[in-house]
Amino acid sequence: MTNSASALVLDDHPLSASGIADFLLSHCGFGTARSVSNVAEFWVALDPAKPLSLAVVDFWLPDGASLSLLVELKQRCPTTRLLAISADDDAAVLDKVRLAGADGFLHKQESPEVFGRAVAALLQGDSWFHGGVKFAGREFPNKELPVTAAELGLTARQGQVLAMMLKGLPNKRIALNLSLSEQTVKEHVTGILERLDVRNRIEVITKLRGRRLE
């Protein structure tokens, strides 16, 4: 791929959006990749006169599902390849984004390598709707090495936050599940990134590949 490829990432969690944009630049050969955290910023950043090569859009946004955005984006920029992502385990999500005009769907629990292959497929004109999106009850291979929060230098609470990060849950969902404020969750996420010596969630997933957090 030449570095003329351009991308725009929409995820209402800036850390995730920035991590995906950085990955597109560093591992997928993109020349430009911007990240935005809300729909208004997305439309401002979009220039129909300079169509994007790829748009990565989170399925769930604060105002609800991004289906109407996907439909409008496909109408405005028919040549832009659309990749929807989500941490939702509902199998219906895949069909919904396909009908809305997405060219591919990827669960946030997939590995960076799979993300890279999906992006490459979309840029080649193919679609990416491989497999199902049901991750609940998924069995991890026995070769995965179990690791505890303490072994990673994390507190028990940070371990709980990390486990949910690895499932692709946003800060709001983590805060709700652990009965914490969103600000406290953000502080835990910052501490986890510092302890693991990584910059974003994508790098967390990459670093812990082959390990199972217990």
Tab-separated table of C-alpha atoms in Angstrom:
chain	number	residue	atom	x	y	z
A	1	MET	CA	0.000	0.000	0.000
A	2	THR	CA	1.215	3.518	-0.727
A	3	ASN	CA	1.156	6.140	1.969
A	4	SER	CA	-1.579	7.995	0.088
A	5	ALA	CA	-4.251	6.029	1.954
A	6	SER	CA	-6.291	8.141	4.377
A	7	ALA	CA	-8.515	7.160	7.283
A	8	LEU	CA	-10.855	8.655	9.850
A	9	VAL	CA	-11.693	6.813	13.081
A	10	LEU	CA	-14.841	7.545	15.102
A	11	ASP	CA	-15.006	6.159	18.630
A	12	ASP	CA	-16.421	8.084	21.580
A	13	HIS	CA	-13.486	6.851	23.668
A	14	PRO	CA	-10.544	9.002	22.542
A	15	LEU	CA	-7.962	6.499	23.773
A	16	SER	CA	-9.407	3.758	21.576
A	17	ALA	CA	-9.866	6.062	18.585
A	18	SER	CA	-6.311	7.360	18.840
A	19	GLY	CA	-4.923	3.840	19.242
A	20	ILE	CA	-6.648	2.631	16.077
A	21	ALA	CA	-5.483	5.676	14.116
A	22	ASP	CA	-1.909	5.132	15.329
A	23	PHE	CA	-2.092	1.466	14.312
A	24	LEU	CA	-3.259	2.388	10.806
A	25	LEU	CA	-0.272	4.719	10.471
A	26	SER	CA	2.356	2.438	11.973
A	27	HIS	CA	1.220	-1.002	10.787
A	28	CYS	CA	-1.131	-0.566	7.829
A	29	GLY	CA	0.813	1.900	5.675
A	30	PHE	CA	-1.631	4.805	5.867
A	31	GLY	CA	-0.345	8.265	5.048
A	32	THR	CA	-2.926	10.012	7.207
A	33	ALA	CA	-5.241	8.727	9.929
A	34	ARG	CA	-7.252	11.024	12.158
A	35	SER	CA	-9.414	10.194	15.161
A	36	VAL	CA	-12.547	11.923	16.445
A	37	SER	CA	-14.763	11.176	19.421
A	38	ASN	CA	-18.206	12.363	18.367
A	39	VAL	CA	-20.450	12.585	15.323
A	40	ALA	CA	-20.185	16.376	14.995
A	41	GLU	CA	-16.381	16.186	14.817
A	42	PHE	CA	-16.670	13.369	12.312
A	43	TRP	CA	-18.720	15.387	9.814
A	44	VAL	CA	-16.486	18.427	10.261
A	45	ALA	CA	-13.391	16.318	9.548
A	46	LEU	CA	-14.968	14.750	6.474
A	47	ASP	CA	-14.157	16.399	3.144
A	48	PRO	CA	-16.278	14.946	0.308
A	49	ALA	CA	-13.892	16.579	-2.168
A	50	LYS	CA	-11.109	14.368	-0.799
A	51	PRO	CA	-12.741	10.983	-0.164
A	52	LEU	CA	-11.243	8.867	2.586
A	53	SER	CA	-9.798	5.472	1.815
A	54	LEU	CA	-11.277	4.077	5.038
A	55	ALA	CA	-13.646	5.085	7.816
A	56	VAL	CA	-13.645	3.066	11.045
A	57	VAL	CA	-16.836	3.648	13.034
A	58	ASP	CA	-17.820	2.329	16.452
A	59	PHE	CA	-21.294	0.789	16.341
A	60	TRP	CA	-22.408	2.212	19.693
A	61	LEU	CA	-22.130	5.961	20.205
A	62	PRO	CA	-23.544	8.089	23.059
A	63	ASP	CA	-26.672	8.872	21.031
A	64	GLY	CA	-27.209	5.237	20.099
A	65	ALA	CA	-26.253	3.004	17.197
A	66	SER	CA	-24.302	4.548	14.323
A	67	LEU	CA	-26.475	2.983	11.618
A	68	SER	CA	-27.833	6.281	10.274
A	69	LEU	CA	-24.294	7.658	10.118
A	70	LEU	CA	-23.136	4.649	8.100
A	71	VAL	CA	-26.027	5.058	5.665
A	72	GLU	CA	-25.350	8.782	5.192
A	73	LEU	CA	-21.611	8.261	4.905
A	74	LYS	CA	-22.039	5.690	2.153
A	75	GLN	CA	-24.293	8.125	0.291
A	76	ARG	CA	-21.878	11.050	0.649
A	77	CYS	CA	-18.686	9.098	0.001
A	78	PRO	CA	-19.544	5.940	-1.956
A	79	THR	CA	-15.890	5.091	-2.617
A	80	THR	CA	-14.870	5.201	1.052
A	81	ARG	CA	-14.576	1.765	2.607
A	82	LEU	CA	-16.527	1.461	5.863
A	83	LEU	CA	-15.422	-0.751	8.750
A	84	ALA	CA	-17.777	-0.981	11.713
A	85	ILE	CA	-16.395	-2.113	15.077
A	86	SER	CA	-18.087	-2.998	18.340
A	87	ALA	CA	-17.657	-4.730	21.687
A	88	ASP	CA	-21.273	-5.869	21.467
A	89	ASP	CA	-21.772	-9.643	21.511
A	90	ASP	CA	-25.175	-9.470	19.803
A	91	ALA	CA	-24.921	-11.385	16.535
A	92	ALA	CA	-27.558	-9.100	15.012
A	93	VAL	CA	-25.047	-6.240	14.972
A	94	LEU	CA	-23.191	-7.761	12.035
A	95	ASP	CA	-26.331	-7.946	9.898
A	96	LYS	CA	-27.387	-4.428	10.858
A	97	VAL	CA	-24.132	-2.785	9.840
A	98	ARG	CA	-24.029	-4.783	6.606
A	99	LEU	CA	-27.516	-3.558	5.680
A	100	ALA	CA	-26.499	0.002	6.601
A	101	GLY	CA	-23.743	-0.093	3.990
A	102	ALA	CA	-20.664	-1.150	5.953
A	103	ASP	CA	-18.077	-3.087	3.967
A	104	GLY	CA	-16.864	-4.978	7.018
A	105	PHE	CA	-17.369	-5.616	10.704
A	106	LEU	CA	-14.853	-6.431	13.406
A	107	HIS	CA	-15.362	-7.236	17.061
A	108	LYS	CA	-13.125	-5.213	19.374
A	109	GLN	CA	-11.886	-8.428	20.949
A	110	GLU	CA	-10.099	-9.427	17.758
A	111	SER	CA	-6.316	-9.199	17.596
A	112	PRO	CA	-4.434	-6.340	15.908
A	113	GLU	CA	-3.294	-8.825	13.237
A	114	VAL	CA	-6.897	-9.624	12.345
A	115	PHE	CA	-7.678	-5.910	12.280
A	116	GLY	CA	-4.792	-5.403	9.860
A	117	ARG	CA	-6.023	-8.199	7.593
A	118	ALA	CA	-9.545	-6.770	7.621
A	119	VAL	CA	-8.271	-3.326	6.643
A	120	ALA	CA	-6.158	-4.784	3.833
A	121	ALA	CA	-9.141	-6.747	2.518
A	122	LEU	CA	-11.381	-3.690	2.478
A	123	LEU	CA	-8.805	-1.582	0.643
A	124	GLN	CA	-8.531	-4.324	-1.981
A	125	GLY	CA	-12.257	-4.089	-2.602
A	126	ASP	CA	-13.268	-7.144	-0.581
A	127	SER	CA	-15.663	-7.313	2.360
A	128	TRP	CA	-14.907	-8.562	5.866
A	129	PHE	CA	-17.762	-10.283	7.678
A	130	HIS	CA	-15.861	-13.418	8.630
A	131	GLY	CA	-17.265	-15.606	11.355
A	132	GLY	CA	-19.762	-14.664	14.022
A	133	VAL	CA	-19.526	-11.990	16.673
A	134	LYS	CA	-20.427	-14.146	19.631
A	135	PHE	CA	-17.555	-13.966	22.075
A	136	ALA	CA	-19.399	-14.814	25.271
A	137	GLY	CA	-18.374	-18.297	26.323
A	138	ARG	CA	-15.471	-18.353	23.893
A	139	GLU	CA	-12.866	-20.870	24.973
A	140	PHE	CA	-9.273	-19.724	25.068
A	141	PRO	CA	-6.623	-22.071	23.666
A	142	ASN	CA	-4.790	-24.101	26.293
A	143	LYS	CA	-1.484	-22.668	25.085
A	144	GLU	CA	-2.441	-19.269	26.519
A	145	LEU	CA	-0.385	-18.463	29.581
A	146	PRO	CA	-2.470	-17.514	32.627
A	147	VAL	CA	-1.303	-14.334	34.342
A	148	THR	CA	-2.562	-12.452	37.388
A	149	ALA	CA	-2.853	-8.734	37.933
A	150	ALA	CA	-0.140	-8.926	40.608
A	151	GLU	CA	2.264	-10.572	38.160
A	152	LEU	CA	1.717	-7.604	35.834
A	153	GLY	CA	2.421	-5.190	38.680
A	154	LEU	CA	-1.219	-4.121	38.906
A	155	THR	CA	-3.586	-3.814	41.832
A	156	ALA	CA	-6.601	-6.091	42.063
A	157	ARG	CA	-8.875	-3.242	40.961
A	158	GLN	CA	-6.631	-2.416	38.019
A	159	GLY	CA	-6.799	-6.091	37.099
A	160	GLN	CA	-10.589	-5.896	36.995
A	161	VAL	CA	-10.447	-2.786	34.806
A	162	LEU	CA	-7.864	-4.406	32.535
A	163	ALA	CA	-10.006	-7.516	32.086
A	164	MET	CA	-12.868	-5.368	30.847
A	165	MET	CA	-10.550	-3.304	28.638
A	166	LEU	CA	-9.425	-6.523	26.968
A	167	LYS	CA	-13.081	-7.306	26.254
A	168	GLY	CA	-13.376	-3.968	24.475
A	169	LEU	CA	-15.685	-2.376	27.039
A	170	PRO	CA	-15.705	1.443	27.113
A	171	ASN	CA	-14.957	3.385	30.297
A	172	LYS	CA	-18.640	4.090	30.947
A	173	ARG	CA	-19.508	0.397	30.886
A	174	ILE	CA	-16.526	-0.447	33.084
A	175	ALA	CA	-17.550	2.241	35.568
A	176	LEU	CA	-21.093	0.899	35.656
A	177	ASN	CA	-20.010	-2.719	36.079
A	178	LEU	CA	-17.569	-1.907	38.895
A	179	SER	CA	-19.709	0.784	40.555
A	180	LEU	CA	-16.999	3.396	40.022
A	181	SER	CA	-17.022	6.909	38.632
A	182	GLU	CA	-15.889	7.274	35.029
A	183	GLN	CA	-13.079	9.557	36.226
A	184	THR	CA	-11.818	6.824	38.558
A	185	VAL	CA	-11.853	4.348	35.688
A	186	LYS	CA	-9.878	6.792	33.537
A	187	GLU	CA	-7.286	7.070	36.303
A	188	HIS	CA	-7.033	3.286	36.511
A	189	VAL	CA	-6.633	3.055	32.723
A	190	THR	CA	-3.835	5.629	32.832
A	191	GLY	CA	-2.125	3.663	35.599
A	192	ILE	CA	-2.441	0.414	33.653
A	193	LEU	CA	-0.938	1.951	30.511
A	194	GLU	CA	1.972	3.361	32.499
A	195	ARG	CA	2.623	0.089	34.321
A	196	LEU	CA	2.532	-1.951	31.113
A	197	ASP	CA	4.622	0.692	29.304
A	198	VAL	CA	2.150	1.095	26.440
A	199	ARG	CA	0.399	4.096	24.915
A	200	ASN	CA	-3.108	2.875	24.192
A	201	ARG	CA	-5.550	-0.023	24.332
A	202	ILE	CA	-4.429	-1.494	21.038
A	203	GLU	CA	-0.903	-1.849	22.424
A	204	VAL	CA	-2.293	-3.401	25.617
A	205	ILE	CA	-3.971	-6.112	23.558
A	206	THR	CA	-0.804	-6.639	21.521
A	207	LYS	CA	1.397	-6.884	24.620
A	208	LEU	CA	-0.860	-9.382	26.373
A	209	ARG	CA	-1.384	-11.607	23.345
A	210	GLY	CA	-0.927	-15.236	24.333
A	211	ARG	CA	-1.785	-14.545	27.974
A	212	ARG	CA	-5.038	-15.114	29.808
A	213	LEU	CA	-5.780	-12.692	32.632
A	214	GLU	CA	-7.037	-14.473	35.720
